[in-house]
Amino acid sequence: AFDVLVVGGGPAGAAAAVYAARKGIRTGVVAERFGGQVLDTMAIENFVSVQETEGPKLAAQMEQHVRQYEVDIMNLQRASSLARGDDGITTVKLESGACLRARSVVLSTGARWRQMGVPGEDQYRNKGVAYCPHCDGPLFKGKRVAVIGGGNSGVEAAIDLAGLVRHVTLIEFDDKLRADEVLQRKLRSLDNVDVITSGQTLEVHGDGSRVNALSYRDRSGGDVHRVELEGVFVQIGLLPNTEWLKGIVDLSPRGEIEVDHAGRTSLPGVFAAGDATTTPYKQIVAAMGDGAKAALSAFDHLIRSSSP
Ligand code: FAD
């Protein structure tokens, strides 16, 4: 059996693997796609101490770092279930049918942004279509952007972006914003933000290389409008990759794995880190810090447990 089995190979999983392996214990990583969301990222400018890098480059460096140690990396493998036996051993079942046994587990299966599913969204991803205001906001300094979604994350994004960009158009599908009143009040006080409710985004337009407009339908009148802009921030939800853990570890109403300050889940010997958990602010540095913490907690669990 592994001493620590890490499920997920993004920044959280990579950090957990490095920290576990450096304790000289038997460490494995099973990942559907080693690198995780980092593989889908272009410019990264907030990975502190590295002024600028690119996602695929950082993902390759994470993998190299893990491979410095004796870590069993099982890439392109998806975990489908998990169970803890009376002997304190956790079994992780893979979709391939294989079963992996471990004395402790770190869950770091990350998350995915919910997409609008409209024409142009895929074509212009990273070419004007963005999902993370903390990451990509500064790239739109002085430009015009739309934020799609009027929940807390959409309204927070609009307030944040309004301080950086020339103009923000916030578009909400419902006939009212769903964000907390205090955020809505702040939003209404900003003079470079337009709020459109009952707006159904129809298409992201571009010139072939970059976004140049967005069209939406007014759901009350039916008219179609076109907004000229350079960026579209999609804020309609971050979905944790935890469907396979329902009923096994405690999840929040949003499906995030409930963790305490040390990365412990509701199941003894099972820890979690990164975007898949209830920790706020989904970022690479935060996920790596979480991964380190979860691995150290797993090690602490191992030295305190009686099984050999
Ligand atoms: P992820 O990176 O999501 O990794 C999850 C891992 O788990 C992957 O290996 C995945 O294949 C695997 N996995 C999922 N389900 C299973 C399963 N059932 N079995 C096995 N493996 C599984 N953050 C920044 O700090 N700066 C940025 O500039 C930045 N830009 C971004 C741009 C984009 C387009 C996106 C999408 C995100 C960006 N982020 C950025 C956010 C950052 O990428 C995430 O916060 C970070 O990757 C989270 O790390 P993680 O390890 O928790 O999860």
Short mmCIF file of C-alpha atoms and ligand atoms in Angstrom, two decimals:
data_model
loop_
_atom_site.label_atom_id
_atom_site.label_comp_id
_atom_site.label_asym_id
_atom_site.label_seq_id
_atom_site.Cartn_x
_atom_site.Cartn_y
_atom_site.Cartn_z
CA ALA A 1 0.00 0.00 0.00
CA PHE A 2 1.03 3.61 -0.51
CA ASP A 3 1.72 5.68 2.58
CA VAL A 4 0.28 8.73 0.81
CA LEU A 5 -1.80 8.47 -2.34
CA VAL A 6 -2.51 11.82 -3.97
CA VAL A 7 -5.57 11.94 -6.24
CA GLY A 8 -5.19 14.84 -8.70
CA GLY A 9 -2.08 16.22 -10.37
CA GLY A 10 -2.59 20.00 -10.42
CA PRO A 11 -0.63 22.48 -8.27
CA ALA A 12 -2.19 21.12 -5.05
CA GLY A 13 -1.44 17.50 -5.92
CA ALA A 14 2.09 18.25 -7.12
CA ALA A 15 2.91 20.13 -3.91
CA ALA A 16 1.41 17.35 -1.79
CA ALA A 17 3.49 14.75 -3.66
CA VAL A 18 6.75 16.69 -3.20
CA TYR A 19 6.10 17.22 0.51
CA ALA A 20 5.12 13.58 1.10
CA ALA A 21 8.01 12.14 -0.93
CA ARG A 22 10.51 14.28 0.97
CA LYS A 23 9.47 12.41 4.13
CA GLY A 24 10.85 9.26 2.53
CA ILE A 25 7.47 7.54 2.51
CA ARG A 26 5.84 5.62 -0.32
CA THR A 27 4.00 8.22 -2.41
CA GLY A 28 1.79 7.88 -5.46
CA VAL A 29 -0.08 10.39 -7.62
CA VAL A 30 -3.02 9.38 -9.74
CA ALA A 31 -4.16 12.09 -12.16
CA GLU A 32 -6.58 12.27 -15.01
CA ARG A 33 -4.39 14.99 -16.57
CA PHE A 34 -1.19 15.90 -14.76
CA GLY A 35 -0.90 19.70 -14.63
CA GLY A 36 -4.61 20.33 -14.18
CA GLN A 37 -6.02 23.76 -14.97
CA VAL A 38 -2.50 25.13 -15.29
CA LEU A 39 -2.31 23.38 -18.66
CA ASP A 40 -5.15 25.60 -19.91
CA THR A 41 -3.59 28.84 -18.76
CA MET A 42 -1.54 31.19 -20.90
CA ALA A 43 0.26 33.97 -19.03
CA ILE A 44 0.73 33.48 -15.30
CA GLU A 45 1.95 36.64 -13.59
CA ASN A 46 1.02 36.03 -9.96
CA PHE A 47 3.03 32.94 -9.11
CA VAL A 48 5.14 34.77 -6.60
CA SER A 49 8.91 34.84 -7.32
CA VAL A 50 8.31 33.95 -10.98
CA GLN A 51 7.39 37.23 -12.63
CA GLU A 52 5.95 35.68 -15.74
CA THR A 53 5.46 32.15 -16.99
CA GLU A 54 3.14 30.09 -19.16
CA GLY A 55 0.83 27.34 -17.98
CA PRO A 56 2.26 24.41 -19.95
CA LYS A 57 5.78 25.43 -18.87
CA LEU A 58 4.80 25.59 -15.19
CA ALA A 59 2.98 22.24 -15.49
CA ALA A 60 6.12 20.63 -16.96
CA GLN A 61 8.22 22.09 -14.14
CA MET A 62 5.78 20.78 -11.53
CA GLU A 63 6.05 17.31 -13.04
CA GLN A 64 9.86 17.48 -13.17
CA HIS A 65 9.95 18.51 -9.53
CA VAL A 66 7.75 15.57 -8.50
CA ARG A 67 9.87 13.19 -10.60
CA GLN A 68 12.98 14.27 -8.65
CA TYR A 69 11.68 11.94 -5.98
CA GLU A 70 10.57 8.36 -6.01
CA VAL A 71 6.93 9.09 -6.70
CA ASP A 72 4.77 6.68 -8.64
CA ILE A 73 2.92 8.94 -11.12
CA MET A 74 -0.11 7.30 -12.68
CA ASN A 75 -1.22 9.80 -15.34
CA LEU A 76 -4.36 9.59 -17.49
CA GLN A 77 -6.15 7.62 -14.78
CA ARG A 78 -9.42 8.72 -13.28
CA ALA A 79 -10.50 7.78 -9.76
CA SER A 80 -14.13 6.69 -9.54
CA SER A 81 -14.64 5.76 -5.89
CA LEU A 82 -13.02 5.61 -2.49
CA ALA A 83 -13.67 3.52 0.61
CA ARG A 84 -11.99 3.24 3.99
CA GLY A 85 -11.67 -0.21 5.53
CA ASP A 86 -11.74 -1.13 9.22
CA ASP A 87 -7.98 -1.74 8.99
CA GLY A 88 -7.48 1.99 8.35
CA ILE A 89 -6.53 1.38 4.72
CA THR A 90 -8.28 3.49 2.08
CA THR A 91 -8.94 1.92 -1.30
CA VAL A 92 -9.22 4.16 -4.35
CA LYS A 93 -10.84 2.57 -7.34
CA LEU A 94 -9.91 3.76 -10.83
CA GLU A 95 -12.12 3.82 -13.90
CA SER A 96 -9.74 1.31 -15.50
CA GLY A 97 -10.86 -1.16 -12.83
CA ALA A 98 -7.59 -1.05 -10.88
CA CYS A 99 -7.66 -0.56 -7.09
CA LEU A 100 -4.99 1.37 -5.18
CA ARG A 101 -4.52 0.94 -1.44
CA ALA A 102 -3.18 3.67 0.80
CA ARG A 103 -2.68 4.43 4.49
CA SER A 104 -3.57 8.06 3.78
CA VAL A 105 -5.02 9.94 0.83
CA VAL A 106 -4.83 13.56 -0.33
CA LEU A 107 -7.75 14.53 -2.56
CA SER A 108 -6.82 17.35 -4.97
CA THR A 109 -9.09 16.88 -7.96
CA GLY A 110 -9.54 20.61 -8.56
CA ALA A 111 -12.42 22.30 -10.29
CA ARG A 112 -13.64 23.53 -13.65
CA TRP A 113 -15.31 26.82 -14.61
CA ARG A 114 -18.87 26.49 -15.80
CA GLN A 115 -19.01 27.64 -19.40
CA MET A 116 -21.68 29.63 -21.23
CA GLY A 117 -21.79 27.19 -24.13
CA VAL A 118 -22.27 29.92 -26.74
CA PRO A 119 -20.52 30.32 -30.12
CA GLY A 120 -17.15 32.04 -29.83
CA GLU A 121 -16.51 31.08 -26.20
CA ASP A 122 -14.15 28.21 -27.01
CA GLN A 123 -12.61 29.92 -30.03
CA TYR A 124 -11.63 33.01 -28.05
CA ARG A 125 -10.67 31.38 -24.73
CA ASN A 126 -7.46 33.15 -23.57
CA LYS A 127 -7.97 35.56 -26.49
CA GLY A 128 -10.41 37.78 -24.64
CA VAL A 129 -12.59 35.17 -22.96
CA ALA A 130 -11.39 34.77 -19.36
CA TYR A 131 -12.61 33.08 -16.20
CA CYS A 132 -10.37 34.47 -13.46
CA PRO A 133 -10.40 38.22 -12.67
CA HIS A 134 -7.52 37.90 -10.16
CA CYS A 135 -5.42 36.29 -12.88
CA ASP A 136 -6.36 38.07 -16.08
CA GLY A 137 -7.89 41.39 -14.93
CA PRO A 138 -4.65 43.38 -15.38
CA LEU A 139 -4.42 42.21 -19.03
CA PHE A 140 -7.52 44.35 -19.75
CA LYS A 141 -6.26 47.60 -18.22
CA GLY A 142 -7.95 50.56 -19.94
CA LYS A 143 -10.15 48.26 -22.08
CA ARG A 144 -13.86 47.42 -22.16
CA VAL A 145 -15.08 44.13 -20.71
CA ALA A 146 -18.27 42.29 -19.87
CA VAL A 147 -18.83 40.15 -16.81
CA ILE A 148 -21.35 37.35 -17.30
CA GLY A 149 -23.18 36.45 -14.10
CA GLY A 150 -24.76 38.52 -11.35
CA GLY A 151 -24.11 36.29 -8.35
CA ASN A 152 -21.52 37.17 -5.72
CA SER A 153 -18.57 36.15 -7.88
CA GLY A 154 -19.84 38.09 -10.92
CA VAL A 155 -20.55 41.25 -8.94
CA GLU A 156 -17.22 40.98 -7.05
CA ALA A 157 -15.48 40.56 -10.41
CA ALA A 158 -17.26 43.62 -11.85
CA ILE A 159 -16.27 45.77 -8.83
CA ASP A 160 -12.68 44.51 -9.01
CA LEU A 161 -12.42 45.04 -12.78
CA ALA A 162 -14.04 48.49 -12.68
CA GLY A 163 -10.91 49.73 -10.89
CA LEU A 164 -8.68 48.47 -13.71
CA VAL A 165 -10.55 48.62 -16.98
CA ARG A 166 -12.27 51.46 -18.83
CA HIS A 167 -15.79 50.06 -18.74
CA VAL A 168 -17.65 47.02 -17.42
CA THR A 169 -20.98 45.67 -18.66
CA LEU A 170 -22.41 43.13 -16.23
CA ILE A 171 -24.96 40.77 -17.76
CA GLU A 172 -27.26 38.64 -15.62
CA PHE A 173 -29.68 36.09 -17.11
CA ASP A 174 -32.24 36.44 -14.31
CA ASP A 175 -34.38 39.57 -13.91
CA LYS A 176 -32.37 40.62 -10.83
CA LEU A 177 -28.88 40.28 -9.44
CA ARG A 178 -28.35 37.51 -6.90
CA ALA A 179 -25.32 39.01 -5.14
CA ASP A 180 -25.38 40.24 -1.54
CA GLU A 181 -27.00 43.66 -1.16
CA VAL A 182 -23.79 45.27 0.12
CA LEU A 183 -22.01 44.23 -3.10
CA GLN A 184 -24.88 45.44 -5.27
CA ARG A 185 -24.79 48.82 -3.51
CA LYS A 186 -21.07 49.11 -4.14
CA LEU A 187 -21.60 48.12 -7.78
CA ARG A 188 -24.29 50.76 -8.30
CA SER A 189 -21.96 53.44 -6.91
CA LEU A 190 -19.45 52.89 -9.74
CA ASP A 191 -19.85 55.15 -12.75
CA ASN A 192 -18.07 52.94 -15.30
CA VAL A 193 -20.36 49.92 -14.83
CA ASP A 194 -23.60 49.15 -16.69
CA VAL A 195 -25.82 46.42 -15.31
CA ILE A 196 -28.09 44.48 -17.64
CA THR A 197 -30.58 42.02 -16.18
CA SER A 198 -32.71 39.52 -18.14
CA GLY A 199 -29.83 39.32 -20.62
CA GLN A 200 -29.12 36.06 -22.38
CA THR A 201 -25.63 35.95 -23.86
CA LEU A 202 -25.86 34.70 -27.44
CA GLU A 203 -22.37 34.90 -28.91
CA VAL A 204 -18.83 36.12 -28.38
CA HIS A 205 -17.62 37.84 -31.55
CA GLY A 206 -14.07 38.40 -32.69
CA ASP A 207 -11.84 39.23 -35.62
CA GLY A 208 -10.40 35.72 -35.80
CA SER A 209 -7.63 36.42 -33.30
CA ARG A 210 -9.23 38.45 -30.47
CA VAL A 211 -12.65 39.21 -29.00
CA ASN A 212 -14.23 42.44 -30.29
CA ALA A 213 -17.90 42.23 -29.23
CA LEU A 214 -20.59 40.26 -27.46
CA SER A 215 -24.24 39.92 -28.34
CA TYR A 216 -27.10 39.24 -25.98
CA ARG A 217 -30.86 38.99 -26.17
CA ASP A 218 -33.06 41.04 -23.90
CA ARG A 219 -35.27 38.29 -22.45
CA SER A 220 -38.07 40.71 -21.61
CA GLY A 221 -38.38 42.49 -24.98
CA GLY A 222 -36.65 39.97 -27.23
CA ASP A 223 -34.33 42.50 -28.90
CA VAL A 224 -30.76 41.48 -29.68
CA HIS A 225 -28.00 43.92 -28.68
CA ARG A 226 -24.34 44.03 -29.54
CA VAL A 227 -21.72 45.43 -27.10
CA GLU A 228 -18.30 46.37 -28.49
CA LEU A 229 -15.58 45.24 -26.06
CA GLU A 230 -12.22 43.53 -25.72
CA GLY A 231 -12.86 41.03 -22.92
CA VAL A 232 -15.52 38.73 -21.47
CA PHE A 233 -15.21 37.37 -17.92
CA VAL A 234 -17.45 34.36 -17.37
CA GLN A 235 -18.56 34.11 -13.73
CA ILE A 236 -21.37 31.59 -13.70
CA GLY A 237 -19.85 29.09 -11.30
CA LEU A 238 -16.81 27.02 -10.44
CA LEU A 239 -17.66 23.33 -10.31
CA PRO A 240 -15.49 21.15 -8.05
CA ASN A 241 -14.50 17.75 -9.50
CA THR A 242 -16.02 15.92 -6.56
CA GLU A 243 -19.09 14.18 -7.99
CA TRP A 244 -17.39 10.83 -7.31
CA LEU A 245 -17.04 11.68 -3.59
CA LYS A 246 -20.72 12.33 -2.83
CA GLY A 247 -21.76 10.41 0.28
CA ILE A 248 -18.12 9.44 1.01
CA VAL A 249 -16.68 12.64 2.48
CA ASP A 250 -18.64 15.69 3.64
CA LEU A 251 -19.21 18.18 0.81
CA SER A 252 -20.51 21.75 1.05
CA PRO A 253 -23.79 22.63 -0.70
CA ARG A 254 -21.64 23.69 -3.67
CA GLY A 255 -19.97 20.29 -3.77
CA GLU A 256 -16.66 21.42 -2.29
CA ILE A 257 -14.84 19.01 0.05
CA GLU A 258 -15.21 20.31 3.61
CA VAL A 259 -11.75 20.73 5.15
CA ASP A 260 -10.45 22.16 8.40
CA HIS A 261 -7.40 24.40 8.77
CA ALA A 262 -5.08 21.40 8.43
CA GLY A 263 -6.74 19.95 5.34
CA ARG A 264 -8.55 17.17 7.20
CA THR A 265 -11.80 15.89 5.66
CA SER A 266 -14.64 14.15 7.51
CA LEU A 267 -12.97 10.78 6.84
CA PRO A 268 -9.95 9.91 9.05
CA GLY A 269 -6.78 9.50 7.02
CA VAL A 270 -8.25 11.35 4.06
CA PHE A 271 -7.09 14.93 3.46
CA ALA A 272 -7.88 17.43 0.72
CA ALA A 273 -6.33 20.49 -0.89
CA GLY A 274 -6.84 23.11 -3.58
CA ASP A 275 -9.79 24.13 -5.73
CA ALA A 276 -11.79 20.99 -4.86
CA THR A 277 -12.13 22.14 -1.24
CA THR A 278 -13.96 24.80 0.75
CA THR A 279 -10.79 26.94 1.02
CA PRO A 280 -11.57 30.31 -0.56
CA TYR A 281 -9.65 32.06 -3.37
CA LYS A 282 -8.84 29.49 -6.01
CA GLN A 283 -5.29 30.28 -7.08
CA ILE A 284 -2.10 28.39 -7.90
CA VAL A 285 -0.12 29.64 -4.89
CA ALA A 286 -3.05 28.94 -2.58
CA ALA A 287 -3.50 25.42 -4.01
CA MET A 288 0.20 24.66 -3.58
CA GLY A 289 0.16 25.90 0.02
CA ASP A 290 -2.90 23.75 0.69
CA GLY A 291 -1.22 20.72 -0.90
CA ALA A 292 1.84 21.11 1.32
CA LYS A 293 -0.40 21.39 4.39
CA ALA A 294 -2.48 18.34 3.47
CA ALA A 295 0.64 16.21 2.89
CA LEU A 296 2.11 17.24 6.25
CA SER A 297 -1.21 16.45 7.92
CA ALA A 298 -1.19 13.04 6.22
CA PHE A 299 2.34 12.44 7.52
CA ASP A 300 1.25 13.45 11.00
CA HIS A 301 -1.65 11.00 10.74
CA LEU A 302 0.75 8.20 9.70
CA ILE A 303 3.15 8.68 12.58
CA ARG A 304 0.27 8.66 15.04
CA SER A 305 -1.55 5.65 13.65
CA SER A 306 -0.73 2.20 14.96
CA SER A 307 -0.80 0.26 11.68
CA PRO A 308 2.71 -0.61 10.48
P1 FAD B 1 -6.51 21.60 -10.75
O1 FAD B 1 -5.47 22.46 -11.35
O2 FAD B 1 -7.90 21.69 -11.25
O3 FAD B 1 -6.00 20.09 -10.88
C1 FAD B 1 -6.86 19.01 -10.61
C2 FAD B 1 -6.19 17.70 -10.96
O4 FAD B 1 -7.03 16.61 -10.61
C3 FAD B 1 -5.89 17.50 -12.44
O5 FAD B 1 -4.70 16.77 -12.60
C4 FAD B 1 -7.09 16.69 -12.90
O6 FAD B 1 -6.84 15.96 -14.11
C5 FAD B 1 -7.24 15.75 -11.73
N1 FAD B 1 -8.52 15.08 -11.54
C6 FAD B 1 -9.77 15.59 -11.54
N2 FAD B 1 -10.68 14.63 -11.29
C7 FAD B 1 -9.98 13.48 -11.12
C8 FAD B 1 -10.33 12.13 -10.82
N3 FAD B 1 -11.61 11.75 -10.60
N4 FAD B 1 -9.35 11.20 -10.74
C9 FAD B 1 -8.04 11.55 -10.92
N5 FAD B 1 -7.65 12.81 -11.20
C10 FAD B 1 -8.62 13.76 -11.29
N6 FAD B 1 -4.40 30.80 -10.90
C11 FAD B 1 -3.37 31.62 -10.62
O7 FAD B 1 -2.88 31.63 -9.50
N7 FAD B 1 -2.87 32.44 -11.60
C12 FAD B 1 -3.35 32.46 -12.87
O8 FAD B 1 -2.87 33.24 -13.72
C13 FAD B 1 -4.42 31.58 -13.18
N8 FAD B 1 -4.97 31.58 -14.42
C14 FAD B 1 -5.96 30.68 -14.71
C15 FAD B 1 -6.45 30.63 -16.01
C16 FAD B 1 -7.40 29.70 -16.37
C17 FAD B 1 -7.89 29.64 -17.80
C18 FAD B 1 -7.90 28.79 -15.38
C19 FAD B 1 -8.92 27.75 -15.76
C20 FAD B 1 -7.44 28.87 -14.07
C21 FAD B 1 -6.46 29.81 -13.72
N9 FAD B 1 -5.97 29.91 -12.42
C22 FAD B 1 -4.93 30.74 -12.14
C23 FAD B 1 -6.51 29.06 -11.32
C24 FAD B 1 -5.56 27.88 -11.04
O9 FAD B 1 -5.25 27.24 -12.26
C25 FAD B 1 -6.20 26.92 -10.05
O10 FAD B 1 -6.52 27.60 -8.85
C26 FAD B 1 -5.27 25.76 -9.71
O11 FAD B 1 -4.87 25.06 -10.86
C27 FAD B 1 -5.94 24.79 -8.73
O12 FAD B 1 -5.09 23.72 -8.50
P2 FAD B 1 -5.65 22.32 -8.03
O13 FAD B 1 -4.44 21.44 -7.95
O14 FAD B 1 -6.47 22.48 -6.83
O15 FAD B 1 -6.64 21.81 -9.18
#
